[in-house]
GROMACS .gro file of C-alpha atoms in nm:
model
  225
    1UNK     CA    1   0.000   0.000   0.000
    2UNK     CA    2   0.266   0.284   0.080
    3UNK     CA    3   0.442   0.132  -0.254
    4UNK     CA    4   0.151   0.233  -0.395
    5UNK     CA    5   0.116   0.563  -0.267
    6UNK     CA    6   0.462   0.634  -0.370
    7UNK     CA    7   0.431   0.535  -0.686
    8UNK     CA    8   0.091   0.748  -0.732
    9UNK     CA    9   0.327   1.050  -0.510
   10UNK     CA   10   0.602   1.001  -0.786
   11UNK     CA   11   0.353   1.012  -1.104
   12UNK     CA   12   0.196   1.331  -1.008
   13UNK     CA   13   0.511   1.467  -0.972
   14UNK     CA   14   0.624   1.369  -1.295
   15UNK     CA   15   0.303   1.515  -1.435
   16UNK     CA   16   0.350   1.809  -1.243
   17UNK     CA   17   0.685   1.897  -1.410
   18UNK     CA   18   0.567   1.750  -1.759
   19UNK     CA   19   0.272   2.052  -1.731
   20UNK     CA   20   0.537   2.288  -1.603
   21UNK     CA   21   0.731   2.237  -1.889
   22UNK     CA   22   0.483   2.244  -2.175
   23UNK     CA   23   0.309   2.577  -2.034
   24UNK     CA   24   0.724   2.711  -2.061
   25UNK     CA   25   0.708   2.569  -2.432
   26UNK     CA   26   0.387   2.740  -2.509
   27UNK     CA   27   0.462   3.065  -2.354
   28UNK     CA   28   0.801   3.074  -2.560
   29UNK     CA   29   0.594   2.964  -2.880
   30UNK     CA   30   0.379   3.307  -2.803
   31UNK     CA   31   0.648   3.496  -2.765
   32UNK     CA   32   0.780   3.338  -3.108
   33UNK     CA   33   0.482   3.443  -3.264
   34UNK     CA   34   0.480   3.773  -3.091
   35UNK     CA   35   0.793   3.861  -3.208
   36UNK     CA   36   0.725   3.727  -3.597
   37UNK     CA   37   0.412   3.884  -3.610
   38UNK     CA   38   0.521   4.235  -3.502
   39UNK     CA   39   0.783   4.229  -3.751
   40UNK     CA   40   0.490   4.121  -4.006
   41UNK     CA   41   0.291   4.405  -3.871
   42UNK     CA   42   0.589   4.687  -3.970
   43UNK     CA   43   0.514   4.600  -4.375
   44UNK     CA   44   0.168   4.789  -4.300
   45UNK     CA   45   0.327   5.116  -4.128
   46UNK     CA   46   0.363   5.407  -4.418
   47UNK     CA   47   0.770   5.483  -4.491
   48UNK     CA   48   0.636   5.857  -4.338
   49UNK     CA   49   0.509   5.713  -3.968
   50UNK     CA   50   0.836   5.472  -3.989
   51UNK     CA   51   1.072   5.753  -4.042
   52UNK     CA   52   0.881   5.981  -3.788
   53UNK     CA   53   0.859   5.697  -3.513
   54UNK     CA   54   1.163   5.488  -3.594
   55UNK     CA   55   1.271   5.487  -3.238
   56UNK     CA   56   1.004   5.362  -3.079
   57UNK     CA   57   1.004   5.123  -3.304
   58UNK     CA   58   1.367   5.005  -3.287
   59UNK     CA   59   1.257   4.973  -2.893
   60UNK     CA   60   0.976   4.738  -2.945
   61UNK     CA   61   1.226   4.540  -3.186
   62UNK     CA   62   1.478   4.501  -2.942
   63UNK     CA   63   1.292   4.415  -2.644
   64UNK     CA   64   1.073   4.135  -2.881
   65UNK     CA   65   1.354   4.001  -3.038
   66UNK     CA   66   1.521   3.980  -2.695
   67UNK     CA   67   1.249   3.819  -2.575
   68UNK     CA   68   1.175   3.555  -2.855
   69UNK     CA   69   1.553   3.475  -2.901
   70UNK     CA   70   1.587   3.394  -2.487
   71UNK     CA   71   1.228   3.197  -2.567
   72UNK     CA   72   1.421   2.943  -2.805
   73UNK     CA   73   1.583   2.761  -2.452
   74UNK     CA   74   1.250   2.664  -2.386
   75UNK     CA   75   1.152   2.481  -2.708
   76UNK     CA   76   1.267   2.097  -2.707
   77UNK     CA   77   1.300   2.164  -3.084
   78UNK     CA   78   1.327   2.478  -3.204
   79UNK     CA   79   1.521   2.473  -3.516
   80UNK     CA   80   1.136   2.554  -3.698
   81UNK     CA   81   1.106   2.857  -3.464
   82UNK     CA   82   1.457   2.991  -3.540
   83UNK     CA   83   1.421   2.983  -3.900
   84UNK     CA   84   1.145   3.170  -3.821
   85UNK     CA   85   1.346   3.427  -3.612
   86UNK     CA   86   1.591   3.459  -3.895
   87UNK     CA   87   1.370   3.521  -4.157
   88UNK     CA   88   1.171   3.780  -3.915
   89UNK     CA   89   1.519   3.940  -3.875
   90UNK     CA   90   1.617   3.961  -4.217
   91UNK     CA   91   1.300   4.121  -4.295
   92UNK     CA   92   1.383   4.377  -4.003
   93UNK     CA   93   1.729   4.456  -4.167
   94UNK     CA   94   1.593   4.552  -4.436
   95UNK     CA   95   1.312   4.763  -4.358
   96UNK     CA   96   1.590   4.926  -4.106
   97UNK     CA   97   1.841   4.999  -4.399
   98UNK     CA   98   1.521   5.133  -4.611
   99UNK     CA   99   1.430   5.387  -4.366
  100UNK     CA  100   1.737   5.523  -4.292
  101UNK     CA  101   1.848   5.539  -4.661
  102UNK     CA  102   1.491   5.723  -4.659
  103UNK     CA  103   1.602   5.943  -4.387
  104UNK     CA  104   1.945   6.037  -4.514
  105UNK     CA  105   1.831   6.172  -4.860
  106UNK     CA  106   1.585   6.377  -4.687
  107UNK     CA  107   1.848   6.573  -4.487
  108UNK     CA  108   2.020   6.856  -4.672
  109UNK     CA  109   2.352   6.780  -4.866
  110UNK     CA  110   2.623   6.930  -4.572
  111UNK     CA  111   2.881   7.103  -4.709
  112UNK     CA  112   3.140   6.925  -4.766
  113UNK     CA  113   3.443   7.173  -4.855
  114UNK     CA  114   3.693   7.116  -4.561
  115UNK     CA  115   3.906   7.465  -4.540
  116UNK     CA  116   4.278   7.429  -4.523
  117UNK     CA  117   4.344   7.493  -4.162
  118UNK     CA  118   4.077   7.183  -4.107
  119UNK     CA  119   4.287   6.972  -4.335
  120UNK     CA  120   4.598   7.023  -4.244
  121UNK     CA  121   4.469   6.916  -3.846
  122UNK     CA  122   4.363   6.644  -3.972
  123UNK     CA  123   4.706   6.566  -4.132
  124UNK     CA  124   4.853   6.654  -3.794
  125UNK     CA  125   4.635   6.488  -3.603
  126UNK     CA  126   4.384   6.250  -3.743
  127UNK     CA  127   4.064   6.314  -3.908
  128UNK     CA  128   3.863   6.550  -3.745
  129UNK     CA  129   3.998   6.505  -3.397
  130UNK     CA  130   4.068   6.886  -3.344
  131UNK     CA  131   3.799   7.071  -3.460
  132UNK     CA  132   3.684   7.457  -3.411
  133UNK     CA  133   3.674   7.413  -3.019
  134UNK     CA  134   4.071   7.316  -3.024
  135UNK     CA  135   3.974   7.067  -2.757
  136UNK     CA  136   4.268   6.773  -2.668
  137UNK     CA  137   4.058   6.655  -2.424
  138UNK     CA  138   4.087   6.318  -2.632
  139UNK     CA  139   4.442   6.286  -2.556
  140UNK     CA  140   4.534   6.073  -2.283
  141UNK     CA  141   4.826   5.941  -2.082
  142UNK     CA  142   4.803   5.611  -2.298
  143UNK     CA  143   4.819   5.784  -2.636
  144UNK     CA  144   5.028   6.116  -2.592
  145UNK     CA  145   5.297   5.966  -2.683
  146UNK     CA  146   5.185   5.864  -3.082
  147UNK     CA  147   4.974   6.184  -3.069
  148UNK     CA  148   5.308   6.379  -3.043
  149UNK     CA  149   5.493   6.115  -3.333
  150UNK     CA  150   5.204   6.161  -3.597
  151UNK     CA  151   5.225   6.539  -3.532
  152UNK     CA  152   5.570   6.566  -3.580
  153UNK     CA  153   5.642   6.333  -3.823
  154UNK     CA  154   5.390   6.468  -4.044
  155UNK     CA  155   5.524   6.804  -3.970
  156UNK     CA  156   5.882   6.680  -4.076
  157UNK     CA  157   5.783   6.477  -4.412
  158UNK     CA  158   5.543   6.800  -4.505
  159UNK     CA  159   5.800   7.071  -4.424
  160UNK     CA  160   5.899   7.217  -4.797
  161UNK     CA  161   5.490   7.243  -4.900
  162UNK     CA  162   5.390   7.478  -4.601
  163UNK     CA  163   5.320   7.821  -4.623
  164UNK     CA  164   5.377   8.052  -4.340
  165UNK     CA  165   5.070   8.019  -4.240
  166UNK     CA  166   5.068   7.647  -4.226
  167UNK     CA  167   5.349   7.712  -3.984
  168UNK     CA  168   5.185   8.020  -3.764
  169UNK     CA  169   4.895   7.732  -3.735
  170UNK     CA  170   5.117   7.465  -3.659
  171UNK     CA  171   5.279   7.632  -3.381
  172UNK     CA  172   4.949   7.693  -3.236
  173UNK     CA  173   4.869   7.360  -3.219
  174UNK     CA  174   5.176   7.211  -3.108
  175UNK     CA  175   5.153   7.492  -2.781
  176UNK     CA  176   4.842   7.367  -2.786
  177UNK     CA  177   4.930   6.953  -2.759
  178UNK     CA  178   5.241   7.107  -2.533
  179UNK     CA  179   4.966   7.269  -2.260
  180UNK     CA  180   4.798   6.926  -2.291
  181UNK     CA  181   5.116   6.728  -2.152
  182UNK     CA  182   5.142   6.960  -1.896
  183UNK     CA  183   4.781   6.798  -1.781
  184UNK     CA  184   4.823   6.463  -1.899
  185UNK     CA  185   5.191   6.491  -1.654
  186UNK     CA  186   4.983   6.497  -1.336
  187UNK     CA  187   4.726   6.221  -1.459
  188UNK     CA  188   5.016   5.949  -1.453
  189UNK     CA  189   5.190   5.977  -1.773
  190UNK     CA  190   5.493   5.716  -1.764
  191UNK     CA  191   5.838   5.795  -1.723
  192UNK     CA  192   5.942   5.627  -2.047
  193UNK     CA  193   5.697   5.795  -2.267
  194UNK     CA  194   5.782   6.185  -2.092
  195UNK     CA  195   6.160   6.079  -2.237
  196UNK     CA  196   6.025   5.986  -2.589
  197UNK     CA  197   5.825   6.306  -2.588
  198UNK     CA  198   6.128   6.525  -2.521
  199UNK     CA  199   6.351   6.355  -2.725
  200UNK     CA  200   6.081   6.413  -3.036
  201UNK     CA  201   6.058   6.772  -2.896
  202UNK     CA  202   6.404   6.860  -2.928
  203UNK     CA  203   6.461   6.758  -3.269
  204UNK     CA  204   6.134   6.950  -3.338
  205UNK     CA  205   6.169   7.269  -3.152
  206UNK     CA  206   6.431   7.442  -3.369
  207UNK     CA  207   6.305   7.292  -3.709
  208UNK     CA  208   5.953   7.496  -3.623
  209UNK     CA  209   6.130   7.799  -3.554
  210UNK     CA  210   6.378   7.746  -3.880
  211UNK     CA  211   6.103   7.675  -4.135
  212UNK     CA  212   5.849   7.896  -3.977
  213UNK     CA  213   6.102   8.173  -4.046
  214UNK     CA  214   6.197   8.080  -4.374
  215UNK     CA  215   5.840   8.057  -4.501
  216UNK     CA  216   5.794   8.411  -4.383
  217UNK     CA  217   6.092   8.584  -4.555
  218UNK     CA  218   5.973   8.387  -4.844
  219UNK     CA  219   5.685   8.520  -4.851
  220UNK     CA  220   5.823   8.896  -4.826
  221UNK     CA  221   6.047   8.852  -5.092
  222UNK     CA  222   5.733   8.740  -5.305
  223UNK     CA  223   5.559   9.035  -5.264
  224UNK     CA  224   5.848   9.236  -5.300
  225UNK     CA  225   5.871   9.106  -5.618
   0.00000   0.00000   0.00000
């Protein structure tokens, strides 16, 4: 009799966590479908109400998709449901890159002249990192070091196609990187890389001030000519 009982005890159990896993497979199934049918539902949204709502959209996506993805671990066998997912996200992709192709030809063409000062910073430095604001807030105790042998290097190889004022606006900028060291100094720049820095300073010093100069009284004997 209490073999029995077990045995009836051990059944309902069984049953109990055969239920418990089922309703899991359903609920992951609805999310599944959620997901799939959301993305479905986009196709009917005019391009206009996309572009104008896009990121309340891209939230729904991501929470769905996070949800129906983390649903798969419930599924016994869910290679059906992620072909499902896939296909769902491919559709996504697309619609994605079609709106925002939509919403870039809609924006004004920027100008995209770049004046001479601007490009020659970006020779210096790297494109666009020093813009209008002269910020160096972007260099760092870790990168200092290659900030100061891009600058000078490029300086160096460049030298014979400045113009004076290529040089007036180089010296402003490396005073500029030089009141950034003094900063990036107290914020633990290494011993090793301070003695790379002054050893790239010293050969550079007196080739700004030679060139500067010569650029200059070039450019007074052209227009004394």
């Amino acid at each position: 009799m209490k073999n029995t009982k077990l045995m009836l005890g051990l059944a309902v159990i069984a049953l109990g966590f055969t239920a418990c896993k089922d309703e899991k497979a359903v609920e992951a199934e609805k999310k599944v479908d959620t997901y799939v049918m959301y993305v479905d539902s986009l196709g009917n949204v005019t391009a206009e109400d996309a572009r104008e709502n896009w990121e309340g959209i891209e939230a729904t996506y991501q929470l769905r998709s996070g949800d129906a993805q983390a649903a798969l671990a419930n599924m016994k066998d869910n290679a059906a449901a992620q072909e499902r997912l896939d296909a769902a996200n491919a559709k996504y992709e697309a619609l994605k890159a079609k709106i925002q192709a939509e919403k870039e030809a809609e924006q004004p063409t920027a100008d995209v002249t770049v004046s001479s000062k601007q490009q020659l910073r970006n020779a210096l430095f790297g494109q666009g990192k020093v813009g209008d604001d002269m910020s160096f807030a972007w260099v760092n105790k870790d990168n200092i070091h290659s900030v100061y042998q891009q600058f000078i290097h490029t300086a160096e190889d460049n030298k014979d196609s400045y113009s004076r004022e290529d040089w007036d606006e180089i010296k402003l900028m490396y005073e500029a990187l030089d009141s950034r060291k003094n900063t990036v100094e107290k914020e633990g720049l290494s011993s090793e890389d301070n003695r790379k820095i002054a050893g790239l300073k010293f050969k550079f010093a007196p080739m700004l001030k030679v060139n500067r100069m010569g650029a200059k009284s070039a450019e007074m004997k052209e227009a004394k000519e």
